[in-house]
Coordinates of C-alpha atoms in Angstrom, one line a residue:
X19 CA 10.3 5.1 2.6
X20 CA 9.4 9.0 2.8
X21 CA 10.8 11.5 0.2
X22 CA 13.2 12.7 2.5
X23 CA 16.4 11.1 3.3
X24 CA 17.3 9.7 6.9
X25 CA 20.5 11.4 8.2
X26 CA 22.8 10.8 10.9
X27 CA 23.3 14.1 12.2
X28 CA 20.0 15.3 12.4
X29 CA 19.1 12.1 14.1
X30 CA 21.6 12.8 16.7
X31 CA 20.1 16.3 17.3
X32 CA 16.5 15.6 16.9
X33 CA 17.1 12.7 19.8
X34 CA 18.9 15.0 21.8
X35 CA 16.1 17.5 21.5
X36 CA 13.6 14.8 22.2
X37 CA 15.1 14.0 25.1
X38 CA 15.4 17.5 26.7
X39 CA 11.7 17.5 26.6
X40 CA 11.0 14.5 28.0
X41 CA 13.3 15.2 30.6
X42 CA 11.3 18.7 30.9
X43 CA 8.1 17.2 30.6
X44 CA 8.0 13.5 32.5
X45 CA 4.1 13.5 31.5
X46 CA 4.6 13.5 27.4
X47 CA 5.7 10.0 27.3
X48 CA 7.3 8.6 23.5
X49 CA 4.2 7.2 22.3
X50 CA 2.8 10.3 23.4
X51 CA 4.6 12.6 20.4
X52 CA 5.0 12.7 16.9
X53 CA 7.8 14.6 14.9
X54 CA 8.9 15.0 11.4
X55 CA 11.9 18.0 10.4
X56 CA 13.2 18.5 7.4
X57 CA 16.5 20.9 7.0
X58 CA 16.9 22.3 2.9
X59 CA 19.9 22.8 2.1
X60 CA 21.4 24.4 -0.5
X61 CA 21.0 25.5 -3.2
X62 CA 17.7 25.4 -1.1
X63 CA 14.5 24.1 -3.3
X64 CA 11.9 26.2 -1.6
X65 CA 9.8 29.2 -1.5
X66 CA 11.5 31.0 -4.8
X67 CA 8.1 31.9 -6.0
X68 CA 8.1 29.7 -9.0
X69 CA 11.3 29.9 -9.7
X70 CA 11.7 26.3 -10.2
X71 CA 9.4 23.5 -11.6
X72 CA 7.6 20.8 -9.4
X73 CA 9.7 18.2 -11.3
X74 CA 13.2 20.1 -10.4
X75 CA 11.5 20.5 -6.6
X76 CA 11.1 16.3 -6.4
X77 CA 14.8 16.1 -8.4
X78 CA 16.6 17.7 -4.8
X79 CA 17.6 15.7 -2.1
X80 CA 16.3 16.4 1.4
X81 CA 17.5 15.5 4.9
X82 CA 15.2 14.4 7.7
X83 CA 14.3 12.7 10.4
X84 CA 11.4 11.4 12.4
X85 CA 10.1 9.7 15.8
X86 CA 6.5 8.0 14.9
X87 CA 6.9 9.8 11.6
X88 CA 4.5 7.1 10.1
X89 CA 2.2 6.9 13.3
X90 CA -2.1 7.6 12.3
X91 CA -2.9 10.5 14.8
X92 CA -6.3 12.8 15.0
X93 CA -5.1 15.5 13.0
X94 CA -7.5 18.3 14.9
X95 CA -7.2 21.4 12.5
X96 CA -4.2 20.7 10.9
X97 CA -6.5 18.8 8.7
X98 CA -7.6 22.2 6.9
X99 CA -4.3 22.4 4.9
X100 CA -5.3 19.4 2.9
X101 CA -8.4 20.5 2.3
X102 CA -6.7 24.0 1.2
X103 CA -4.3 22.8 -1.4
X104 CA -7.7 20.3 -2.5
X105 CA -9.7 23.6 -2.8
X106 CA -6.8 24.9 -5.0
X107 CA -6.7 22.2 -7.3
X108 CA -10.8 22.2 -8.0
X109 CA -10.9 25.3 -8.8
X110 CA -7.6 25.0 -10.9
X111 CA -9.2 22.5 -12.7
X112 CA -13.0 24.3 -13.0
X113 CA -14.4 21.7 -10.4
X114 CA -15.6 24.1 -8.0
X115 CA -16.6 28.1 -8.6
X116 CA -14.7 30.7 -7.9
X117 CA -16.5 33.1 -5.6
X118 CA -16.4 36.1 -3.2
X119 CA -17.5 33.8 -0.4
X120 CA -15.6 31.1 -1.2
X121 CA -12.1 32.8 -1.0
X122 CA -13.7 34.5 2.7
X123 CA -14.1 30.7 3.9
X124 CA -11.0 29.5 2.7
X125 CA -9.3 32.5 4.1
X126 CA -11.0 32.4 7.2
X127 CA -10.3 28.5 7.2
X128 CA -6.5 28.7 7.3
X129 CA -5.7 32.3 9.0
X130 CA -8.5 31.9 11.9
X131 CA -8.9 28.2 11.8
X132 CA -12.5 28.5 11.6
X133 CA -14.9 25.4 11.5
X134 CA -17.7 27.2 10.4
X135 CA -15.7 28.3 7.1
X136 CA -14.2 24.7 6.4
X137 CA -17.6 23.1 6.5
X138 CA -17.8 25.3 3.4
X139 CA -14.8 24.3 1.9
X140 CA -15.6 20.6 2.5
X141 CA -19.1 21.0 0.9
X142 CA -17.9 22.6 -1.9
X143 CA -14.8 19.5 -2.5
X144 CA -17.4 16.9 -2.3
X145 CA -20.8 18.5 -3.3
X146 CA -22.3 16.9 0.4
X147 CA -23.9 18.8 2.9
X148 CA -24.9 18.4 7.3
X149 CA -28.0 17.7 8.2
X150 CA -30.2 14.8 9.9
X151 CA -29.7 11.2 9.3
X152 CA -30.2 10.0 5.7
X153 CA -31.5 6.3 4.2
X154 CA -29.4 3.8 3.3
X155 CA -29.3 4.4 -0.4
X156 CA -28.9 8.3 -0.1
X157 CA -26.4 7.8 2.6
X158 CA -24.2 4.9 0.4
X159 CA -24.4 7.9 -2.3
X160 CA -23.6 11.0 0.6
X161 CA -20.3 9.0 2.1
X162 CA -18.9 8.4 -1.4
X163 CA -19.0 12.1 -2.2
X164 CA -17.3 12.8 0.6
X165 CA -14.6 10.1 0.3
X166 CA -14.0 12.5 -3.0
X167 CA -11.1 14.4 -1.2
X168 CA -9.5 10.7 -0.1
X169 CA -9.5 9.5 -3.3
X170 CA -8.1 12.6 -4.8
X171 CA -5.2 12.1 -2.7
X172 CA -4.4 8.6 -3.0
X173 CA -4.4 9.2 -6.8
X174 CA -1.7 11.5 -6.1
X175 CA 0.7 8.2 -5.3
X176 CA 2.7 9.5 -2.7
X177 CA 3.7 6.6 -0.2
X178 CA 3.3 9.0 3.1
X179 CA -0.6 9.4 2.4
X180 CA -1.5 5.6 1.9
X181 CA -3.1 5.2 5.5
X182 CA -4.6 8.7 5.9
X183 CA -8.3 9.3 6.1
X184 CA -9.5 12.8 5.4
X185 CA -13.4 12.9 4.9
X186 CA -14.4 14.5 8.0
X187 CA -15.3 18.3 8.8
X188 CA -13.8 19.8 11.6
X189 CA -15.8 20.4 14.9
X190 CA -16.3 22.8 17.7
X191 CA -18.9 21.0 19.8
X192 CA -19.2 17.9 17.8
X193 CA -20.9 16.0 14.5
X194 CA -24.4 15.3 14.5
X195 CA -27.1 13.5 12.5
X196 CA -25.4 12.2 9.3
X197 CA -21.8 13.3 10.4
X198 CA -22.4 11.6 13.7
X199 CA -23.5 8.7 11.8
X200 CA -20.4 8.7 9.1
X201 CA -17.5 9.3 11.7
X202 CA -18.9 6.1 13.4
X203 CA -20.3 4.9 16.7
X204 CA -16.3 4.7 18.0
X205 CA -15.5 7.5 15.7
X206 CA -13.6 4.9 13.8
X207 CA -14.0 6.9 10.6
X208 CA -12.4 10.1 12.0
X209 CA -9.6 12.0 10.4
X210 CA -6.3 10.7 10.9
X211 CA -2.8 12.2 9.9
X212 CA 0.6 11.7 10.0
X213 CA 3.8 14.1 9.9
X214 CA 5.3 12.1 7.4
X215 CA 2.4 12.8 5.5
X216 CA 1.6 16.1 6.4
X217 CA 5.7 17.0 6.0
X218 CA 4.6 15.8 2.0
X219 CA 2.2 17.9 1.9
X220 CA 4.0 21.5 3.2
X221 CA 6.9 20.5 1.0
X222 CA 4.8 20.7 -1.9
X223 CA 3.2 23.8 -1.2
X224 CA 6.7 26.0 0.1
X225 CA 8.9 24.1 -3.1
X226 CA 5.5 25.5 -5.7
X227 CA 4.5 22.3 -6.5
X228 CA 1.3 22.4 -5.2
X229 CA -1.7 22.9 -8.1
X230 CA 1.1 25.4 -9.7
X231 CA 3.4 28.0 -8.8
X232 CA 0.6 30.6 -8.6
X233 CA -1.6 28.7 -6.1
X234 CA 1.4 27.7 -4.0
X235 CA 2.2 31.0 -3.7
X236 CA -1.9 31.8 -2.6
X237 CA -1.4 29.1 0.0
X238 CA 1.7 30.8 1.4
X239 CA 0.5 33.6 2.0
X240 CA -2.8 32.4 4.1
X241 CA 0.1 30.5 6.0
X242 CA 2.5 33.0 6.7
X243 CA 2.1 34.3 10.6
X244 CA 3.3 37.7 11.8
X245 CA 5.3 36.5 15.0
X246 CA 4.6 40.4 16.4
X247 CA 1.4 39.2 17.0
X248 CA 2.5 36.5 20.0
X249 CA 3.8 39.4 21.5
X250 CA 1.9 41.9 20.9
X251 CA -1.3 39.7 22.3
X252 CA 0.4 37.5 24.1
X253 CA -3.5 36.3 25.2
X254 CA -4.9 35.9 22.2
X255 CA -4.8 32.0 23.4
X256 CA -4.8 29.5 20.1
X257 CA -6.4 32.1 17.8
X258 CA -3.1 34.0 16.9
X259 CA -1.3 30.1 16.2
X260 CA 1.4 31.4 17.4
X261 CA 1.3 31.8 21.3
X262 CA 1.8 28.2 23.1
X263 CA 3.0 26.6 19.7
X264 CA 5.9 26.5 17.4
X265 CA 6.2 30.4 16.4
X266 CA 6.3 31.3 20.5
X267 CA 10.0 29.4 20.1
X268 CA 11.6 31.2 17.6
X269 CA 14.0 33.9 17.5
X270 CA 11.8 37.1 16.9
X271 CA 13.6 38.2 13.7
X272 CA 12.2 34.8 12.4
X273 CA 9.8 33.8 9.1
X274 CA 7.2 31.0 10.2
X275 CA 4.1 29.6 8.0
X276 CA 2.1 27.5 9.7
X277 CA -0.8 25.6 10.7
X278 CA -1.8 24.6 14.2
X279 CA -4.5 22.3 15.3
X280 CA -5.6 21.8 18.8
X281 CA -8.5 20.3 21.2
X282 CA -8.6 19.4 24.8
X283 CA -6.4 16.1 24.3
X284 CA -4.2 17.1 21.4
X285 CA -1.9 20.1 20.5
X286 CA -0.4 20.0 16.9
X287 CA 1.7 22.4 14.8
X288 CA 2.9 22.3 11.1
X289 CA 5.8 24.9 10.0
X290 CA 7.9 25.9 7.9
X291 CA 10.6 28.1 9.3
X292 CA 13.4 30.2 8.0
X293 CA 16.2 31.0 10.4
X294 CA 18.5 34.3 10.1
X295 CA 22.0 33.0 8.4
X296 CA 20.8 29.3 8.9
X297 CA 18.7 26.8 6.6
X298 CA 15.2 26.8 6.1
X299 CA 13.3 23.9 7.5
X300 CA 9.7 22.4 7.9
X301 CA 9.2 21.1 11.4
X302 CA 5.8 19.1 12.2
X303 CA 4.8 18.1 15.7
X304 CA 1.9 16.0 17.1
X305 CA 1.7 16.0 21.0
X306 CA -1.2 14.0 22.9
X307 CA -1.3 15.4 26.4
X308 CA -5.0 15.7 28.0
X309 CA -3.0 18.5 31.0
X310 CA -3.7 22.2 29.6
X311 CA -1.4 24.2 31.6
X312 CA 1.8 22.4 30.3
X313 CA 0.3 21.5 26.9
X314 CA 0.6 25.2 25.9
X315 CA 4.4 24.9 26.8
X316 CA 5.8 21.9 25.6
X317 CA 5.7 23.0 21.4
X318 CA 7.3 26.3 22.2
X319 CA 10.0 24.1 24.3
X320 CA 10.4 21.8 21.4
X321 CA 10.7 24.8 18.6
X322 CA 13.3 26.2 21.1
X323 CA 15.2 23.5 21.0
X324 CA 15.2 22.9 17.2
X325 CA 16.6 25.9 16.5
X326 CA 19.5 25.6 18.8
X327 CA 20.1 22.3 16.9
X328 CA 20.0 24.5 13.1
X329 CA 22.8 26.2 15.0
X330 CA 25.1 22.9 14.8
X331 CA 23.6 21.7 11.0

């Protein structure tokens, strides 16, 4: 079961959503989509800055719903905000260093989605680096450094991240030499998400559970996206993560954090979103659609949609 609690309503206006787009969009079949929202109510549990304890935060009762919620999808960059809150935790805990470069990758990581600055990050988690094709023995050794970020999250015991896999840098043209090798000749061994799982994660991080109150609060505000910025470069493309994904739906007088992820097959987007006069909520969508022009429509559509259903919550 996930840490949220099935509703009625909000399955009746999630589906109703759902099917608006597939009416909209004939090409984004079911098993094409994945979806995970969660409405806070109140008092609402979330971004108080601090201002409750991550005991109190598991203590309230949420409402969701989701279609494919548990469903293992290639998580393109949407990947980078478990390897932010990981990050946090080393260096909360004196695993990893703090540094001036450091805080640039992770920064640049999560605000421009860069792979070059997570292959940092990553290095740093797992104390592995790229490079050509290693030896059996050194390679045994180089794949269970890297599997330090999986482990690190299944010790956390959450049901929602039991089938994850997270051990794998993010790409612009591709792994080679030993990555090529460890993602597999299938790529079998690639990252894979869900946004029941990723839904676990963002609620940790907005309720100030995540590492602590302090870093929580770090995290938001690498997250946090100034919605001006869709319209004021409205072709900015995916850099702004805002135009062609969830942000690009919301009422401008809106709040969004977020995380989007994106390649030529997948379009992702992770936010938490906070309404005028209405509840906060976390909405997480994972669409698989290979056509470009309407990919960059069919989050905005979806977002739109939400928040005439917050209307009726």
């Amino acid at each position: 079961m996930p840490f949220y609690q099935p509703n009625p309503q909000l399955t009746t206006l999630a589906e109703q959503a759902l099917a608006d787009t597939w009416a909209q969009f004939p090409d984004l079949k079911p098993d094409r989509i994945a979806l995970t929202w969660i409405v806070y109510d109140r008092p609402i549990p979330v971004n108080t800055g601090g201002a409750i304890t991550a005991d109190e935060l598991w203590k309230y009762p949420v409402r969701g719903f989701n279609h494919r919620g548990g469903e293992r999808i290639y998580p393109a960059s949407t990947a980078k905000l478990f390897y932010l809150l990981a990050i946090h935790e080393w260096l909360e805990q004196g695993m990893a260093t703090p540094s001036a470069e450091l805080d640039r990758a992770i920064r640049d990581m999560i605000i421009d989605s860069s792979n070059d600055a997570t292959s940092l990050v990553v290095d740093t988690l797992t104390g592995t680096t790229s490079g050509p094709e290693l030896s059996s023995g050194p390679f045994t050794t180089w794949q269970a450094q890297r599997n330090l970020i999986n482990r690190y999250y299944q010790s956390l015991g959450w049901a929602e991240l039991e089938s994850i896999n997270i051990n794998q840098k993010t790409w612009s043209d591709g792994p080679y030499g030993r990555e090529r090798a460890f993602v597999g000749e299938m790529r079998e061994n690639r990252n894979m998400l869900t946004t029941d799982a990723i839904a676990r994660l963002m609620h940790s991080i907005v309720g100030g559970a995540a590492v602590s109150g302090d870093r929580s609060s770090q995290m938001m505000q690498l997250l946090h996206r100034d919605l001006n910025l869709a319209v004021v470069t409205p072709d900015s493309g995916e850099e702004n993560q805002l135009d062609g994904f969830l942000g690009a739906g919301l009422p401008p007088e809106s709040q969004i954090w977020s995380k989007a992820g994106w390649t030529s097959q997948v379009r992702h987007d992770v936010a938490y979103i906070e309404l005028v006069d209405r509840q906060p909520y976390l909405l997480i969508v994972f669409t698989e659609v290979t056509d470009r022009s309407q990919n960059r429509q069919i989050l905005p559509f979806i977002s739109d949609r939400i928040v005439t259903a917050m209307s009726q919550v």
